[in-house]
Amino acid sequence: MSECIFCMIVNGEIPAKVVLDEDDVMAFDDVAPQAPVHTLIIPKHHYAHMADDVPPDTMLSLFSAVPKVAAIKGVAESGYRVIINNGHDAAQTVAHLHVHVLGGRPMAHGMVRFGSEE
Ligand code: AMP
């Protein structure tokens, strides 16, 4: 998947601010942060979506990385939001599975805004 930007980050072909680098997952800061802390956690192998036969061990690695990233970014105590946009209606823009970790300031209650509200 050489045309996938997240695969290019995994392969070191484009730069990223790497937060965590493990055997099967890595985390890096979002290039267009939507909160003071906005880090993405991805599997190193390319899976476009959650249903793409992602091995359970990889799912475990992805979610186990969340509190590690939160601690590294200094939001473990203050709290953070964890989001996966999966597919068209969720406005997934990069077709490589990724977990958003957002924090650093209090957020409003609720998590869904529909396209017509923008
Ligand atoms: P999503 O809408 O859930 O697919 O989120 C994709 C995220 O990837 C967005 O928040 C983008 O800002 C982020 N993004 C796109 N390109 C890069 C990049 N080269 N480095 C870091 N984050 C990126």
GROMACS .gro file of N, CA and C and ligand atoms in nm:
model
  377
    1MET      N    1   0.085  -0.120   0.000
    1MET     CA    2   0.000   0.000   0.000
    1MET      C    3   0.088   0.125   0.000
    2SER      N    4   0.174   0.138  -0.101
    2SER     CA    5   0.269   0.247  -0.103
    2SER      C    6   0.201   0.382  -0.116
    3GLU      N    7   0.074   0.385  -0.166
    3GLU     CA    8   0.006   0.513  -0.181
    3GLU      C    9  -0.065   0.557  -0.053
    4CYS      N   10  -0.063   0.471   0.048
    4CYS     CA   11  -0.130   0.504   0.175
    4CYS      C   12  -0.037   0.592   0.259
    5ILE      N   13  -0.085   0.710   0.299
    5ILE     CA   14   0.004   0.802   0.371
    5ILE      C   15   0.048   0.744   0.506
    6PHE      N   16  -0.039   0.667   0.570
    6PHE     CA   17   0.002   0.612   0.699
    6PHE      C   18   0.104   0.499   0.679
    7CYS      N   19   0.090   0.422   0.571
    7CYS     CA   20   0.194   0.323   0.540
    7CYS      C   21   0.326   0.393   0.510
    8MET      N   22   0.318   0.509   0.446
    8MET     CA   23   0.440   0.584   0.416
    8MET      C   24   0.507   0.632   0.544
    9ILE      N   25   0.426   0.668   0.644
    9ILE     CA   26   0.483   0.706   0.774
    9ILE      C   27   0.549   0.584   0.838
   10VAL      N   28   0.480   0.469   0.835
   10VAL     CA   29   0.537   0.345   0.892
   10VAL      C   30   0.671   0.315   0.826
   11ASN      N   31   0.678   0.335   0.694
   11ASN     CA   32   0.800   0.302   0.619
   11ASN      C   33   0.905   0.413   0.623
   12GLY      N   34   0.876   0.523   0.694
   12GLY     CA   35   0.971   0.631   0.705
   12GLY      C   36   0.983   0.715   0.579
   13GLU      N   37   0.885   0.704   0.490
   13GLU     CA   38   0.891   0.777   0.363
   13GLU      C   39   0.843   0.920   0.377
   14ILE      N   40   0.758   0.947   0.477
   14ILE     CA   41   0.722   1.084   0.510
   14ILE      C   42   0.735   1.100   0.661
   15PRO      N   43   0.766   1.222   0.705
   15PRO     CA   44   0.795   1.240   0.848
   15PRO      C   45   0.669   1.244   0.933
   16ALA      N   46   0.688   1.213   1.059
   16ALA     CA   47   0.580   1.224   1.156
   16ALA      C   48   0.644   1.245   1.293
   17LYS      N   49   0.567   1.307   1.382
   17LYS     CA   50   0.613   1.322   1.521
   17LYS      C   51   0.573   1.195   1.596
   18VAL      N   52   0.664   1.101   1.600
   18VAL     CA   53   0.634   0.969   1.656
   18VAL      C   54   0.628   0.977   1.808
   19VAL      N   55   0.520   0.922   1.862
   19VAL     CA   56   0.496   0.922   2.007
   19VAL      C   57   0.529   0.786   2.066
   20LEU      N   58   0.500   0.681   1.990
   20LEU     CA   59   0.519   0.544   2.039
   20LEU      C   60   0.549   0.456   1.919
   21ASP      N   61   0.645   0.366   1.934
   21ASP     CA   62   0.681   0.276   1.824
   21ASP      C   63   0.697   0.136   1.881
   22GLU      N   64   0.601   0.049   1.852
   22GLU     CA   65   0.604  -0.087   1.904
   22GLU      C   66   0.610  -0.185   1.787
   23ASP      N   67   0.610  -0.314   1.818
   23ASP     CA   68   0.626  -0.415   1.714
   23ASP      C   69   0.521  -0.403   1.605
   24ASP      N   70   0.395  -0.395   1.644
   24ASP     CA   71   0.288  -0.399   1.544
   24ASP      C   72   0.204  -0.272   1.537
   25VAL      N   73   0.230  -0.175   1.624
   25VAL     CA   74   0.157  -0.049   1.618
   25VAL      C   75   0.253   0.068   1.639
   26MET      N   76   0.211   0.184   1.590
   26MET     CA   77   0.286   0.305   1.621
   26MET      C   78   0.188   0.420   1.642
   27ALA      N   79   0.235   0.523   1.710
   27ALA     CA   80   0.152   0.640   1.735
   27ALA      C   81   0.231   0.764   1.695
   28PHE      N   82   0.157   0.859   1.636
   28PHE     CA   83   0.221   0.985   1.596
   28PHE      C   84   0.117   1.097   1.607
   29ASP      N   85   0.166   1.219   1.623
   29ASP     CA   86   0.075   1.333   1.638
   29ASP      C   87   0.004   1.362   1.506
   30ASP      N   88  -0.126   1.396   1.519
   30ASP     CA   89  -0.204   1.433   1.402
   30ASP      C   90  -0.149   1.562   1.341
   31VAL      N   91  -0.141   1.566   1.210
   31VAL     CA   92  -0.083   1.681   1.142
   31VAL      C   93  -0.175   1.803   1.148
   32ALA      N   94  -0.302   1.781   1.174
   32ALA     CA   95  -0.398   1.892   1.185
   32ALA      C   96  -0.477   1.872   1.315
   33PRO      N   97  -0.411   1.898   1.428
   33PRO     CA   98  -0.472   1.862   1.556
   33PRO      C   99  -0.603   1.936   1.583
   34GLN      N  100  -0.698   1.861   1.636
   34GLN     CA  101  -0.829   1.918   1.670
   34GLN      C  102  -0.844   1.936   1.821
   35ALA      N  103  -0.736   1.919   1.894
   35ALA     CA  104  -0.730   1.941   2.039
   35ALA      C  105  -0.583   1.962   2.072
   36PRO      N  106  -0.555   2.017   2.192
   36PRO     CA  107  -0.414   2.038   2.228
   36PRO      C  108  -0.332   1.908   2.218
   37VAL      N  109  -0.393   1.797   2.256
   37VAL     CA  110  -0.332   1.666   2.232
   37VAL      C  111  -0.417   1.594   2.129
   38HIS      N  112  -0.358   1.554   2.019
   38HIS     CA  113  -0.430   1.478   1.916
   38HIS      C  114  -0.328   1.384   1.852
   39THR      N  115  -0.333   1.261   1.896
   39THR     CA  116  -0.238   1.160   1.852
   39THR      C  117  -0.314   1.045   1.788
   40LEU      N  118  -0.257   0.989   1.684
   40LEU     CA  119  -0.316   0.876   1.613
   40LEU      C  120  -0.237   0.750   1.644
   41ILE      N  121  -0.307   0.640   1.667
   41ILE     CA  122  -0.243   0.511   1.686
   41ILE      C  123  -0.286   0.422   1.570
   42ILE      N  124  -0.190   0.361   1.504
   42ILE     CA  125  -0.221   0.280   1.385
   42ILE      C  126  -0.153   0.143   1.394
   43PRO      N  127  -0.213   0.043   1.329
   43PRO     CA  128  -0.139  -0.082   1.308
   43PRO      C  129  -0.033  -0.057   1.200
   44LYS      N  130   0.082  -0.118   1.213
   44LYS     CA  131   0.185  -0.098   1.110
   44LYS      C  132   0.146  -0.167   0.979
   45HIS      N  133   0.074  -0.278   0.990
   45HIS     CA  134   0.023  -0.344   0.871
   45HIS      C  135  -0.099  -0.267   0.821
   46HIS      N  136  -0.120  -0.266   0.691
   46HIS     CA  137  -0.233  -0.191   0.636
   46HIS      C  138  -0.365  -0.266   0.650
   47TYR      N  139  -0.457  -0.209   0.726
   47TYR     CA  140  -0.597  -0.251   0.728
   47TYR      C  141  -0.677  -0.123   0.707
   48ALA      N  142  -0.763  -0.123   0.608
   48ALA     CA  143  -0.839   0.000   0.581
   48ALA      C  144  -0.943   0.026   0.689
   49HIS      N  145  -1.010  -0.081   0.731
   49HIS     CA  146  -1.124  -0.066   0.822
   49HIS      C  147  -1.119  -0.172   0.932
   50MET      N  148  -1.205  -0.152   1.031
   50MET     CA  149  -1.205  -0.242   1.146
   50MET      C  150  -1.241  -0.385   1.109
   51ALA      N  151  -1.322  -0.403   1.004
   51ALA     CA  152  -1.368  -0.537   0.967
   51ALA      C  153  -1.273  -0.609   0.872
   52ASP      N  154  -1.157  -0.552   0.846
   52ASP     CA  155  -1.065  -0.610   0.748
   52ASP      C  156  -0.975  -0.718   0.808
   53ASP      N  157  -1.039  -0.809   0.880
   53ASP     CA  158  -0.964  -0.924   0.937
   53ASP      C  159  -0.841  -0.880   1.016
   54VAL      N  160  -0.860  -0.778   1.096
   54VAL     CA  161  -0.750  -0.734   1.183
   54VAL      C  162  -0.730  -0.841   1.290
   55PRO      N  163  -0.609  -0.893   1.305
   55PRO     CA  164  -0.587  -0.996   1.407
   55PRO      C  165  -0.621  -0.944   1.546
   56PRO      N  166  -0.682  -1.027   1.628
   56PRO     CA  167  -0.715  -0.984   1.765
   56PRO      C  168  -0.594  -0.930   1.840
   57ASP      N  169  -0.477  -0.987   1.819
   57ASP     CA  170  -0.357  -0.938   1.888
   57ASP      C  171  -0.324  -0.794   1.848
   58THR      N  172  -0.352  -0.762   1.721
   58THR     CA  173  -0.327  -0.626   1.675
   58THR      C  174  -0.428  -0.529   1.737
   59MET      N  175  -0.554  -0.572   1.745
   59MET     CA  176  -0.655  -0.490   1.813
   59MET      C  177  -0.613  -0.467   1.959
   60LEU      N  178  -0.564  -0.572   2.021
   60LEU     CA  179  -0.519  -0.558   2.160
   60LEU      C  180  -0.404  -0.458   2.169
   61SER      N  181  -0.312  -0.467   2.075
   61SER     CA  182  -0.198  -0.373   2.076
   61SER      C  183  -0.246  -0.230   2.056
   62LEU      N  184  -0.342  -0.212   1.965
   62LEU     CA  185  -0.395  -0.078   1.939
   62LEU      C  186  -0.454  -0.017   2.066
   63PHE      N  187  -0.539  -0.095   2.132
   63PHE     CA  188  -0.607  -0.040   2.249
   63PHE      C  189  -0.516  -0.035   2.371
   64SER      N  190  -0.422  -0.125   2.378
   64SER     CA  191  -0.325  -0.119   2.488
   64SER      C  192  -0.236   0.004   2.476
   65ALA      N  193  -0.220   0.051   2.354
   65ALA     CA  194  -0.137   0.170   2.331
   65ALA      C  195  -0.206   0.298   2.377
   66VAL      N  196  -0.338   0.295   2.389
   66VAL     CA  197  -0.411   0.418   2.422
   66VAL      C  198  -0.365   0.477   2.556
   67PRO      N  199  -0.369   0.402   2.667
   67PRO     CA  200  -0.325   0.462   2.793
   67PRO      C  201  -0.176   0.497   2.794
   68LYS      N  202  -0.096   0.425   2.715
   68LYS     CA  203   0.046   0.459   2.706
   68LYS      C  204   0.063   0.595   2.640
   69VAL      N  205  -0.010   0.615   2.530
   69VAL     CA  206  -0.004   0.744   2.460
   69VAL      C  207  -0.055   0.856   2.552
   70ALA      N  208  -0.163   0.828   2.622
   70ALA     CA  209  -0.219   0.930   2.712
   70ALA      C  210  -0.117   0.970   2.817
   71ALA      N  211  -0.046   0.871   2.871
   71ALA     CA  212   0.056   0.902   2.972
   71ALA      C  213   0.170   0.983   2.912
   72ILE      N  214   0.216   0.942   2.795
   72ILE     CA  215   0.327   1.014   2.730
   72ILE      C  216   0.287   1.158   2.700
   73LYS      N  217   0.163   1.178   2.658
   73LYS     CA  218   0.117   1.311   2.620
   73LYS      C  219   0.068   1.393   2.739
   74GLY      N  220   0.064   1.332   2.858
   74GLY     CA  221   0.033   1.407   2.979
   74GLY      C  222  -0.115   1.427   3.005
   75VAL      N  223  -0.199   1.343   2.948
   75VAL     CA  224  -0.343   1.359   2.969
   75VAL      C  225  -0.406   1.240   3.042
   76ALA      N  226  -0.321   1.153   3.097
   76ALA     CA  227  -0.375   1.034   3.164
   76ALA      C  228  -0.466   1.071   3.280
   77GLU      N  229  -0.430   1.174   3.354
   77GLU     CA  230  -0.510   1.213   3.470
   77GLU      C  231  -0.625   1.304   3.431
   78SER      N  232  -0.602   1.394   3.338
   78SER     CA  233  -0.704   1.493   3.301
   78SER      C  234  -0.815   1.433   3.216
   79GLY      N  235  -0.785   1.326   3.146
   79GLY     CA  236  -0.885   1.259   3.064
   79GLY      C  237  -0.866   1.286   2.916
   80TYR      N  238  -0.928   1.202   2.837
   80TYR     CA  239  -0.911   1.213   2.692
   80TYR      C  240  -1.023   1.137   2.624
   81ARG      N  241  -1.041   1.169   2.498
   81ARG     CA  242  -1.145   1.102   2.418
   81ARG      C  243  -1.077   1.012   2.316
   82VAL      N  244  -1.136   0.895   2.293
   82VAL     CA  245  -1.080   0.796   2.199
   82VAL      C  246  -1.184   0.773   2.090
   83ILE      N  247  -1.143   0.794   1.966
   83ILE     CA  248  -1.237   0.787   1.854
   83ILE      C  249  -1.178   0.705   1.740
   84ILE      N  250  -1.261   0.621   1.681
   84ILE     CA  251  -1.226   0.558   1.552
   84ILE      C  252  -1.334   0.598   1.453
   85ASN      N  253  -1.296   0.668   1.349
   85ASN     CA  254  -1.387   0.695   1.239
   85ASN      C  255  -1.373   0.579   1.141
   86ASN      N  256  -1.482   0.505   1.121
   86ASN     CA  257  -1.474   0.385   1.038
   86ASN      C  258  -1.574   0.395   0.923
   87GLY      N  259  -1.522   0.420   0.803
   87GLY     CA  260  -1.608   0.422   0.685
   87GLY      C  261  -1.667   0.558   0.652
   88HIS      N  262  -1.742   0.559   0.546
   88HIS     CA  263  -1.792   0.682   0.485
   88HIS      C  264  -1.874   0.769   0.579
   89ASP      N  265  -1.976   0.711   0.640
   89ASP     CA  266  -2.065   0.791   0.723
   89ASP      C  267  -1.997   0.845   0.849
   90ALA      N  268  -1.886   0.784   0.887
   90ALA     CA  269  -1.810   0.833   1.002
   90ALA      C  270  -1.706   0.937   0.961
   91ALA      N  271  -1.704   0.969   0.830
   91ALA     CA  272  -1.609   1.068   0.776
   91ALA      C  273  -1.464   1.023   0.791
   92GLN      N  274  -1.441   0.892   0.775
   92GLN     CA  275  -1.302   0.844   0.771
   92GLN      C  276  -1.237   0.897   0.645
   93THR      N  277  -1.127   0.967   0.660
   93THR     CA  278  -1.061   1.029   0.545
   93THR      C  279  -0.934   0.956   0.504
   94VAL      N  280  -0.872   0.885   0.596
   94VAL     CA  281  -0.753   0.806   0.564
   94VAL      C  282  -0.789   0.659   0.581
   95ALA      N  283  -0.782   0.584   0.471
   95ALA     CA  284  -0.827   0.445   0.471
   95ALA      C  285  -0.719   0.351   0.523
   96HIS      N  286  -0.672   0.381   0.642
   96HIS     CA  287  -0.580   0.295   0.717
   96HIS      C  288  -0.627   0.308   0.861
   97LEU      N  289  -0.672   0.196   0.916
   97LEU     CA  290  -0.730   0.196   1.051
   97LEU      C  291  -0.646   0.280   1.148
   98HIS      N  292  -0.712   0.367   1.223
   98HIS     CA  293  -0.640   0.448   1.321
   98HIS      C  294  -0.731   0.488   1.436
   99VAL      N  295  -0.671   0.504   1.550
   99VAL     CA  296  -0.740   0.544   1.673
   99VAL      C  297  -0.696   0.685   1.707
  100HIS      N  298  -0.794   0.775   1.719
  100HIS     CA  299  -0.763   0.912   1.762
  100HIS      C  300  -0.762   0.918   1.914
  101VAL      N  301  -0.662   0.982   1.972
  101VAL     CA  302  -0.659   1.012   2.115
  101VAL      C  303  -0.654   1.164   2.128
  102LEU      N  304  -0.760   1.220   2.185
  102LEU     CA  305  -0.776   1.365   2.191
  102LEU      C  306  -0.790   1.410   2.336
  103GLY      N  307  -0.722   1.519   2.372
  103GLY     CA  308  -0.732   1.570   2.507
  103GLY      C  309  -0.659   1.702   2.521
  104GLY      N  310  -0.640   1.741   2.647
  104GLY     CA  311  -0.565   1.862   2.674
  104GLY      C  312  -0.650   1.981   2.712
  105ARG      N  313  -0.782   1.970   2.698
  105ARG     CA  314  -0.874   2.073   2.749
  105ARG      C  315  -1.012   2.009   2.760
  106PRO      N  316  -1.097   2.065   2.846
  106PRO     CA  317  -1.230   2.005   2.862
  106PRO      C  318  -1.309   2.011   2.732
  107MET      N  319  -1.380   1.902   2.703
  107MET     CA  320  -1.463   1.895   2.583
  107MET      C  321  -1.610   1.906   2.620
  108ALA      N  322  -1.690   1.939   2.519
  108ALA     CA  323  -1.835   1.942   2.540
  108ALA      C  324  -1.888   1.800   2.550
  109HIS      N  325  -2.003   1.787   2.615
  109HIS     CA  326  -2.068   1.658   2.621
  109HIS      C  327  -2.115   1.618   2.481
  110GLY      N  328  -2.115   1.491   2.453
  110GLY     CA  329  -2.160   1.445   2.321
  110GLY      C  330  -2.044   1.431   2.227
  111MET      N  331  -2.063   1.354   2.120
  111MET     CA  332  -1.952   1.328   2.030
  111MET      C  333  -1.992   1.321   1.885
  112VAL      N  334  -2.118   1.346   1.854
  112VAL     CA  335  -2.162   1.330   1.716
  112VAL      C  336  -2.210   1.464   1.660
  113ARG      N  337  -2.151   1.501   1.547
  113ARG     CA  338  -2.204   1.612   1.467
  113ARG      C  339  -2.228   1.558   1.328
  114PHE      N  340  -2.345   1.585   1.273
  114PHE     CA  341  -2.376   1.536   1.140
  114PHE      C  342  -2.333   1.637   1.035
  115GLY      N  343  -2.310   1.587   0.914
  115GLY     CA  344  -2.256   1.672   0.808
  115GLY      C  345  -2.338   1.796   0.783
  116SER      N  346  -2.470   1.787   0.793
  116SER     CA  347  -2.555   1.902   0.765
  116SER      C  348  -2.541   2.012   0.868
  117GLU      N  349  -2.477   1.980   0.982
  117GLU     CA  350  -2.462   2.080   1.090
  117GLU      C  351  -2.335   2.162   1.073
  118GLU      N  352  -2.254   2.127   0.976
  118GLU     CA  353  -2.125   2.197   0.964
  118GLU      C  354  -2.139   2.324   0.884
  119AMP     P1  355  -1.003   1.030   0.988
  119AMP     O1  356  -1.091   1.144   0.944
  119AMP     O2  357  -1.054   0.960   1.109
  119AMP     O3  358  -0.970   0.938   0.873
  119AMP     O4  359  -0.868   1.097   1.037
  119AMP     C1  360  -0.754   1.107   0.958
  119AMP     C2  361  -0.659   1.197   1.033
  119AMP     O5  362  -0.532   1.184   0.976
  119AMP     C3  363  -0.697   1.345   1.029
  119AMP     O6  364  -0.716   1.392   1.161
  119AMP     C4  365  -0.577   1.409   0.961
  119AMP     O7  366  -0.546   1.536   1.013
  119AMP     C5  367  -0.467   1.308   0.989
  119AMP     N1  368  -0.356   1.308   0.894
  119AMP     C6  369  -0.362   1.309   0.760
  119AMP     N2  370  -0.237   1.306   0.707
  119AMP     C7  371  -0.152   1.301   0.811
  119AMP     C8  372  -0.010   1.296   0.824
  119AMP     N3  373   0.071   1.295   0.715
  119AMP     N4  374   0.043   1.293   0.948
  119AMP     C9  375  -0.035   1.294   1.057
  119AMP     N5  376  -0.169   1.298   1.053
  119AMP    C10  377  -0.227   1.302   0.932
   0.00000   0.00000   0.00000
